[in-house]
Coordinates of C-alpha atoms in Angstrom, one line a residue:
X225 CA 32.6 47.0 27.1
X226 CA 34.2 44.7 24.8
X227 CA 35.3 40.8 26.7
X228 CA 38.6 41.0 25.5
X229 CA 38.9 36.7 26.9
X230 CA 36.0 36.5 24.3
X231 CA 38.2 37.3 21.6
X232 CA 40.7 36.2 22.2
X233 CA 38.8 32.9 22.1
X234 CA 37.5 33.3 18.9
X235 CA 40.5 34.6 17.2
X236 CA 42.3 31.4 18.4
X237 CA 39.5 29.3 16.9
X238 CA 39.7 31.2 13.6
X239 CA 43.2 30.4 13.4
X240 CA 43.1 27.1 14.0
X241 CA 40.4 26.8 11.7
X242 CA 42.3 28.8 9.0
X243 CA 45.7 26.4 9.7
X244 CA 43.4 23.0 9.6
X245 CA 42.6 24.3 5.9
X246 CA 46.1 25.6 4.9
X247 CA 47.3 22.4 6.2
X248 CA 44.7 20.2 4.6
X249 CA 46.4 17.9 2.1
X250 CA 46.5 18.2 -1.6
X251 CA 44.1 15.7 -3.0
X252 CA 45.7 13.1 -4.9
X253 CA 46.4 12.3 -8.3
X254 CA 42.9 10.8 -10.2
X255 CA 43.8 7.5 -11.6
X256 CA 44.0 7.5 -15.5
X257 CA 41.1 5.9 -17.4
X258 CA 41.2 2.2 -18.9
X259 CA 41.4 2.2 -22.3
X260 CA 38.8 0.2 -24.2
X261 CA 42.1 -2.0 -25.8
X262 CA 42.8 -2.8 -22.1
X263 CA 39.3 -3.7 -21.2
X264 CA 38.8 -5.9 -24.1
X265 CA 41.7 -7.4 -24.0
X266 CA 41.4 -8.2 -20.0
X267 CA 37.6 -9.4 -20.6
X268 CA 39.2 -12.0 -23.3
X269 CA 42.0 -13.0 -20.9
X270 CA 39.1 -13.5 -18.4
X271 CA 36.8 -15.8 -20.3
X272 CA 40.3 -17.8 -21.8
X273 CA 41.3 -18.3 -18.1
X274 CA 37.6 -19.2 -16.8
X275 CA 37.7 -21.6 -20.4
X276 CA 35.0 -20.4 -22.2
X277 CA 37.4 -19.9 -24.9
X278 CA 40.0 -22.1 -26.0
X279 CA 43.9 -20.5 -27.0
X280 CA 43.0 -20.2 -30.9
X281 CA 39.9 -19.1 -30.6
X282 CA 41.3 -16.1 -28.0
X283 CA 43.5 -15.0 -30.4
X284 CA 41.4 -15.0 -32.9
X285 CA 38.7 -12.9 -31.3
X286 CA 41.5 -10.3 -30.1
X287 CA 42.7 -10.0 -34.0
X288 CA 38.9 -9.1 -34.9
X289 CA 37.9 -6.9 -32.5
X290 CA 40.8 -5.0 -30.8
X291 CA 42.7 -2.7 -32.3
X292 CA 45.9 -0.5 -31.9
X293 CA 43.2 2.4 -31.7
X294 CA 41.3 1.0 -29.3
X295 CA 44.7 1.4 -26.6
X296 CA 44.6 4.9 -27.5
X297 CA 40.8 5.6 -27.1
X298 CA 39.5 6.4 -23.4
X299 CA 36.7 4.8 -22.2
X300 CA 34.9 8.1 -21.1
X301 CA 35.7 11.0 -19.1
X302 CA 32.8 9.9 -16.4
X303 CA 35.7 7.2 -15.2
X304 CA 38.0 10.7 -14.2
X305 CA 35.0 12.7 -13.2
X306 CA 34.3 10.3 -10.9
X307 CA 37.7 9.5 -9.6
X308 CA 38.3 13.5 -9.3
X309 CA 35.2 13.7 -7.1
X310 CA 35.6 14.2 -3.1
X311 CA 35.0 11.0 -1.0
X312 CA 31.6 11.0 1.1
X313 CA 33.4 11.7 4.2
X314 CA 34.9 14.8 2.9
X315 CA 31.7 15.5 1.4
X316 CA 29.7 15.9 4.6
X317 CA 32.5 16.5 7.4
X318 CA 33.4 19.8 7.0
X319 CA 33.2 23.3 8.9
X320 CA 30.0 24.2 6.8
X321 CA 28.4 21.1 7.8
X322 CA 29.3 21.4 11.0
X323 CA 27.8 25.3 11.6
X324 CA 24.9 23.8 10.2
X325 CA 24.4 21.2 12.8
X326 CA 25.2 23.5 15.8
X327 CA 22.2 25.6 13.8
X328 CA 19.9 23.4 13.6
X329 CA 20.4 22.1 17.4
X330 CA 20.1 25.8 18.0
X331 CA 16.3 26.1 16.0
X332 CA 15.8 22.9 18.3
X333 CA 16.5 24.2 21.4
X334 CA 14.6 27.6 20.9
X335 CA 11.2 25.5 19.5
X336 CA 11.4 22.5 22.4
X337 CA 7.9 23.7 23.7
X338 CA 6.3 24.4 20.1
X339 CA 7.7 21.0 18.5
X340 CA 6.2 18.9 22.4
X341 CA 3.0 21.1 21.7
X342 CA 2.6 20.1 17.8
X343 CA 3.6 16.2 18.9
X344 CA 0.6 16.9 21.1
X345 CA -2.0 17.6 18.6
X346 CA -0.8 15.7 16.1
X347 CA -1.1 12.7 18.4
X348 CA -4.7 13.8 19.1
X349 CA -5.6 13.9 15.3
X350 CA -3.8 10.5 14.7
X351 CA -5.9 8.8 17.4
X352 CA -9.1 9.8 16.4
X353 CA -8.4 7.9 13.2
X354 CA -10.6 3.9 14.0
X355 CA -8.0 1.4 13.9
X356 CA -9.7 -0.5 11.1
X357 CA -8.3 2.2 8.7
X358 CA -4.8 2.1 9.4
X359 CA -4.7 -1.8 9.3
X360 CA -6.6 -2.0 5.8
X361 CA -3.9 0.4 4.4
X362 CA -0.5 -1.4 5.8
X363 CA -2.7 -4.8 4.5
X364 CA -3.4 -2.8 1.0
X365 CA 0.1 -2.1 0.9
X366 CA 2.2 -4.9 2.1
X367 CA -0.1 -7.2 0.0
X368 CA 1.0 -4.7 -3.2
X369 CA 4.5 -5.3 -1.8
X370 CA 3.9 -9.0 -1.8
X371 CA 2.5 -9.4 -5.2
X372 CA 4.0 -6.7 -7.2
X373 CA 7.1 -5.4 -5.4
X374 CA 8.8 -4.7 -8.5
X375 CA 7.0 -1.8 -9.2
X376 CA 7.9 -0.1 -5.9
X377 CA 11.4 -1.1 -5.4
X378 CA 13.0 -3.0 -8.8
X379 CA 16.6 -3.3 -7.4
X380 CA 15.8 -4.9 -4.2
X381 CA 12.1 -6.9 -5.3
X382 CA 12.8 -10.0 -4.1
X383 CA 13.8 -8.8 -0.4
X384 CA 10.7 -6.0 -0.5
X385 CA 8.3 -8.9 -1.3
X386 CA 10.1 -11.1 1.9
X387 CA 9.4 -8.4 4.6
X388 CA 5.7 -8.2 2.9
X389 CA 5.0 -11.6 3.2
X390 CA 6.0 -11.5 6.9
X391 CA 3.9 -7.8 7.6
X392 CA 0.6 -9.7 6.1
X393 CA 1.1 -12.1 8.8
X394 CA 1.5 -9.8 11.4
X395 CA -1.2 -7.6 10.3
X396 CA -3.7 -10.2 10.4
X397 CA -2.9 -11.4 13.5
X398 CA -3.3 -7.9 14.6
X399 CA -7.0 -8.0 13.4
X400 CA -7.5 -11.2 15.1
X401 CA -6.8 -10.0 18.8
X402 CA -8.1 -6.4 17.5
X403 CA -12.0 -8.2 16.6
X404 CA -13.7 -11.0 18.4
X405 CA -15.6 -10.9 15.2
X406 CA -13.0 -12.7 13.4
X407 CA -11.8 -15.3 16.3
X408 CA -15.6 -16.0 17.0
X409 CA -16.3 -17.0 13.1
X410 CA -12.9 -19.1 12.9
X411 CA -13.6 -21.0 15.7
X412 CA -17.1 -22.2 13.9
X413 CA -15.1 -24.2 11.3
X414 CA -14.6 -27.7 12.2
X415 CA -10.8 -27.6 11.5
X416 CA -10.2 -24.2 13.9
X417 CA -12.1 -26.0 16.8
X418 CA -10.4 -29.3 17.2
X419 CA -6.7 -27.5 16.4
X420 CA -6.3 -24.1 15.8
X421 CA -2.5 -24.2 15.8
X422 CA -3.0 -27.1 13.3
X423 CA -5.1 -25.1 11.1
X424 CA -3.2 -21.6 11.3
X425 CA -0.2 -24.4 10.3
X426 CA -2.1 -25.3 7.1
X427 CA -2.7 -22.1 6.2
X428 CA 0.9 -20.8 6.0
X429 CA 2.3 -23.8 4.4
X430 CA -0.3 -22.6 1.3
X431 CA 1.0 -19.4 1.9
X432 CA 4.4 -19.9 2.0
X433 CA 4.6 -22.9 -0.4
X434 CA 2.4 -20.2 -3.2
X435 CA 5.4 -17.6 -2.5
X436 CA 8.0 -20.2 -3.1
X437 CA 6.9 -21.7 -6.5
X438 CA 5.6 -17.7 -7.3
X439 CA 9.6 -16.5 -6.7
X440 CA 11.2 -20.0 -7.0
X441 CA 12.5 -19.1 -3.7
X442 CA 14.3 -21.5 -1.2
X443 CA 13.4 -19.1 1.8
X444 CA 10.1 -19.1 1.6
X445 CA 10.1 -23.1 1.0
X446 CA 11.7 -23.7 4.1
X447 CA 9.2 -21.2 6.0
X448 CA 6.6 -23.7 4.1
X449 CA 8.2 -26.5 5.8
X450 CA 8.4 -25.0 9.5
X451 CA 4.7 -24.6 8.8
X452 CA 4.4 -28.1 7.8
X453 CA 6.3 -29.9 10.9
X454 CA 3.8 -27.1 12.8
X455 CA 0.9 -28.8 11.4
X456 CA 2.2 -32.1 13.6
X457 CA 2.5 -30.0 16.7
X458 CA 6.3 -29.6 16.2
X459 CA 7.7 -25.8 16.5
X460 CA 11.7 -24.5 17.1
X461 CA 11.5 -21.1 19.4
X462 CA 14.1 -19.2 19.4
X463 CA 14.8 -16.7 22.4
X464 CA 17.9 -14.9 23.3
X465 CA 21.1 -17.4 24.2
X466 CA 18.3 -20.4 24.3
X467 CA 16.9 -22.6 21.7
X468 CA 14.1 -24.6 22.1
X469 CA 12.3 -27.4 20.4
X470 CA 8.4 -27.9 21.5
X471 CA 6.0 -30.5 20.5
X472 CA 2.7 -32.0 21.9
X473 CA 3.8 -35.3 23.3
X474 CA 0.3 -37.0 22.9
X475 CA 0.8 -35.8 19.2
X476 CA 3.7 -38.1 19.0
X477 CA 2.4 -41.2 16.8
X478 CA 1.0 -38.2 14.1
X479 CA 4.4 -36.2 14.3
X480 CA 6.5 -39.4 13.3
X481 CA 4.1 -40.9 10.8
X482 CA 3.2 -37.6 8.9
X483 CA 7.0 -36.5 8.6
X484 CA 8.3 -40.4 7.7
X485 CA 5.3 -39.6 4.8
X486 CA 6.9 -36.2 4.1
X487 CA 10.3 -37.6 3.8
X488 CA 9.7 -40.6 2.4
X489 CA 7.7 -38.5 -0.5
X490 CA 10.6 -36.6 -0.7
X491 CA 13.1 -39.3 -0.7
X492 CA 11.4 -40.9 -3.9
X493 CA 10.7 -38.0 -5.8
X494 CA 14.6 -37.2 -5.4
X495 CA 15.5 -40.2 -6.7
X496 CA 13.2 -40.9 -9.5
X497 CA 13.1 -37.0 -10.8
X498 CA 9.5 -36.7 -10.4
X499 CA 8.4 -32.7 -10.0
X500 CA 11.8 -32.1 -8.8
X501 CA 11.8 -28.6 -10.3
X502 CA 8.8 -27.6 -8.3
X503 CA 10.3 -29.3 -5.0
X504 CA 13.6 -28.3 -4.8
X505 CA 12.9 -25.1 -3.5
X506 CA 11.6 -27.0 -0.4
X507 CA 14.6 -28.9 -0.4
X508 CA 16.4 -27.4 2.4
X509 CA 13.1 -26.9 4.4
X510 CA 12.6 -30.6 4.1
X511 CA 16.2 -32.3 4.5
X512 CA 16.9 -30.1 7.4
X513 CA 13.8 -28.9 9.8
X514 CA 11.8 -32.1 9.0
X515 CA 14.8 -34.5 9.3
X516 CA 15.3 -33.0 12.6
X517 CA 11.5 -33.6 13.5
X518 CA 11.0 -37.1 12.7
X519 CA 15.0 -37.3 14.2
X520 CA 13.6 -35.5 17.6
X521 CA 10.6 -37.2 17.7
X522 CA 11.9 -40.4 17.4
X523 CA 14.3 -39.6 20.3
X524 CA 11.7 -38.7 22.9
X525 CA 9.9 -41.7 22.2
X526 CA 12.4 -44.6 22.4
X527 CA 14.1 -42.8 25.5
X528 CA 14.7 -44.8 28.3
X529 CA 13.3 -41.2 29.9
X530 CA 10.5 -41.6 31.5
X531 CA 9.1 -44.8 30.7
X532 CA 6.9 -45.2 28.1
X533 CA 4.7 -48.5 27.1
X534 CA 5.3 -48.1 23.9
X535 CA 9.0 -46.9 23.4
X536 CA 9.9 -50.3 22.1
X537 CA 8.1 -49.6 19.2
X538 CA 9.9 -46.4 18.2
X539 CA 13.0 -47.6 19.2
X540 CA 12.4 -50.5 16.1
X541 CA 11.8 -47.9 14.1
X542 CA 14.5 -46.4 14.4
X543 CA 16.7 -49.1 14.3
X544 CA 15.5 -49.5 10.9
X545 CA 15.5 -46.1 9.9
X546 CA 19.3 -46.1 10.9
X547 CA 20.0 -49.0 8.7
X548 CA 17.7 -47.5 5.6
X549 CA 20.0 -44.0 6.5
X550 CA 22.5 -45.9 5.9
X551 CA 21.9 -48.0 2.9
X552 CA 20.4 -43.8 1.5
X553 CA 23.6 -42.3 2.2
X554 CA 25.9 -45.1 0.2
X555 CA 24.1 -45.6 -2.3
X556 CA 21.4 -42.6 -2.7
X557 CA 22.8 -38.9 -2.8
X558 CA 20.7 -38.0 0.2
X559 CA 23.4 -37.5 2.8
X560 CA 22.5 -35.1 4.6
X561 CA 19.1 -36.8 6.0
X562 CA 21.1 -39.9 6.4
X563 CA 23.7 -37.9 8.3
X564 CA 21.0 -36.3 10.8
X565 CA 19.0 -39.6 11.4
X566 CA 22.2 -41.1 12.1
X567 CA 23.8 -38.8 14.7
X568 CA 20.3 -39.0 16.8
X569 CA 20.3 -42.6 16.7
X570 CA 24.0 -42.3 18.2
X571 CA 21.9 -39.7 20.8
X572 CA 19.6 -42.6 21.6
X573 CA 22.3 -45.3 21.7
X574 CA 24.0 -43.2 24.2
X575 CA 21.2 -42.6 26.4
X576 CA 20.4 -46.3 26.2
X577 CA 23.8 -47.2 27.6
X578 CA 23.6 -44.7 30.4
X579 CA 20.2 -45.9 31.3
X580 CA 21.7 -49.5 31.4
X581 CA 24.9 -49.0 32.9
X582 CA 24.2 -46.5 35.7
X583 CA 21.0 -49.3 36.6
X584 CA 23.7 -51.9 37.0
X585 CA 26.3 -49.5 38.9
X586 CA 27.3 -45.9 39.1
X587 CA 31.1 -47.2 38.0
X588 CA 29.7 -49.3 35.3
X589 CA 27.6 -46.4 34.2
X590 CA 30.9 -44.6 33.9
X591 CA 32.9 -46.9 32.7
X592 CA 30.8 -48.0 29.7
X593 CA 29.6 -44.0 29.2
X594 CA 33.3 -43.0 29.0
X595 CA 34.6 -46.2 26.5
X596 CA 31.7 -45.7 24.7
X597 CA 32.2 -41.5 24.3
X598 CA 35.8 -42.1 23.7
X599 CA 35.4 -44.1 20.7
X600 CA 32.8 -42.1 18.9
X601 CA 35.8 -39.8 19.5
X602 CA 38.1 -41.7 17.3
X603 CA 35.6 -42.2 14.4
X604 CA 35.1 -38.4 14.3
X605 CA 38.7 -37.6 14.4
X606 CA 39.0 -40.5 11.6
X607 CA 36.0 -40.2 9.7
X608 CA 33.9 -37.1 10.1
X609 CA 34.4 -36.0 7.1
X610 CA 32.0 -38.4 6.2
X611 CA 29.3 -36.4 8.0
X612 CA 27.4 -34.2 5.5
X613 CA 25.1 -31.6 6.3
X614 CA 25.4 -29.5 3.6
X615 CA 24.0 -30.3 0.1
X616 CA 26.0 -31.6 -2.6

């Protein structure tokens, strides 16, 4: 016996379906094709305006090579082919595609137990396979990404060889805890025994600093100098809503002399033009996360917080690092590590005052901490500008 509520719920659907295509709207118009005149003449308009050529010598160029043909000539019909084309939305959302969907979901539904059952086996196969042989192939192949990527992916090379460098890393790391082998014969070099963070350091800042002068890439110079400031103990970890900076504090006499010898290397070939082309892509690297290093390290140790015997010697130091920051950013164009050390030492004048002032008395604490904050206020407001942290 035929469900007549059956169909009459199809035949509604059908006749929705057949108004939604009635109804669907004409496409438009394709846009007529540039002539090659109006190409020419816009590209010569473009290079007048950008001044790569001067008025006479537009005109004269135009007079040479366009001519009233050219206005009637069409570029080529791929320009209207392409324009006539459906979009990729009305490409893929359509009824067809959607009966196909619903028919695949369908095949899915019926082959739930086959396609668990396959998963099954196939997982059993997969693990029988010794882990040695899947990590020698992603190695084999993220180190062919690494060194040759354009030969896999042309177009995108640069950012192919970027998430290679990166998977080498992890993979070996994955070998490490995998083996005992390969932690146990580490640990019997001299450098792995006394620091092991230290040595891992060293041996990504070779990595890193080989990628950057291979690519003459900035990103993998300043990865070269995270690795560096690692070698003195210093690391930034980044975790969800929190930042955090982490050093060894009985490291803290090698962290500010080895990065004052980074920077102060730095500083000099800047200014005298020595190997600048090979050291600019650790430029950023340099100015920034090692600036911020010696800046951080310096503040920990001439804190009035906790007491240290020595803090009158780092806060000396940076006294006269503040006035050589200063003297750097007037007269040297190295702003933007004169700009850093600067607004620590302001950090360290500040807790210097509240360490002071809240000894004396909680309201002269206050007092001085609130004249003090308010007039740093009116400098920014008057002269931040002169703050730079971005390179010229």
């Amino acid at each position: 016996m035929v469900n007549l509520r059956s169909l009459f719920f199809w035949g509604w659907m059908l006749m929705i379906s057949a108004g939604a295509f009635a109804q669907a709207p004409a496409p438009a118009p394709a846009p007529q094709a540039p002539t090659a005149g109006a190409i020419k003449t816009d590209l010569i308009k473009q290079m007048q305006k950008d001044g790569y050529l001067s008025e006479p010598a537009a005109r004269e160029v135009t007079g040479k090579y366009v001519s009233a043909g050219d206005f009637r000539q069409a570029v080529s019909a791929a320009g209207q082919a392409q324009a006539s084309e459906p979009s990729l939305w009305a490409k893929y959302m359509s009824w067809v595609n959607l009966i196909k969907v619903v028919a695949v979901i369908c095949f899915l539904l019926v082959f739930y137990d086959t396609l668990l059952k396959m998963r099954k086996a196939l997982w059993i196969h997969v693990s029988k396979v010794p882990t040695i042989v899947y990590q020698l192939v992603f190695l084999s192949l993220t180190i062919c990404g690494t060194l040759r990527p354009q030969a896999i992916w042309p177009a995108q090379a640069f950012y192919l060889a970027l998430f290679c460098a990166w998977g080498n890393l992890i993979l070996v790391a994955w070998m490490m805890t995998t083996y005992k082998v390969i932690r146990e014969t580490l640990n019997k070099l001299p450098l792995y025994r006394l620091a092991p963070h230290s040595a891992d350091c060293v041996l990504g800042m070779f990595y890193f600093g080989a990628l950057a002068l291979s690519y003459q890439s900035a990103i993998f110079g300043f990865f070269a100098a995270v690795c560096l400031s690692g070698v003195f103990s210093f690391s930034m970890m980044y975790t969800p809503r929190t930042l955090s900076l982490e050093f060894r504090e009985r490291l803290l006499k090698a962290m500010v002399f080895g990065h004052l010898v980074v920077l102060t290397a730095y500083c000099v070939m800047r200014t005298t033009g020595m190997q600048w082309e090979s050291a600019r892509y650790f430029e950023a690297g340099i100015e920034y996360y090692c600036t911020i290093a010696l800046s951080v390290a310096l503040l920990v140790g001439a804190s009035p917080w906790p007491f240290k015997a020595q803090r009158s010697h780092y806060m000396s130091l940076f006294i006269a690092l503040a006035i050589v920051a200063s003297m750097m950013y007037v007269f040297l164009d190295l702003k933007v590590i004169a700009s850093i050390l600067l607004c620590f030492f302001v950090l360290v004048t500040l807790e210097w005052i509240c360490y002071l002032g809240f000894r004396t008395n909680m309201l002269v604490g206050a007092g001085m901490l609130g004249a003090v904050l308010y007039g740093i206020a009116m400098l920014i407001e008057k002269y931040g500008a002169l703050i730079v942290l971005a390179p010229a």
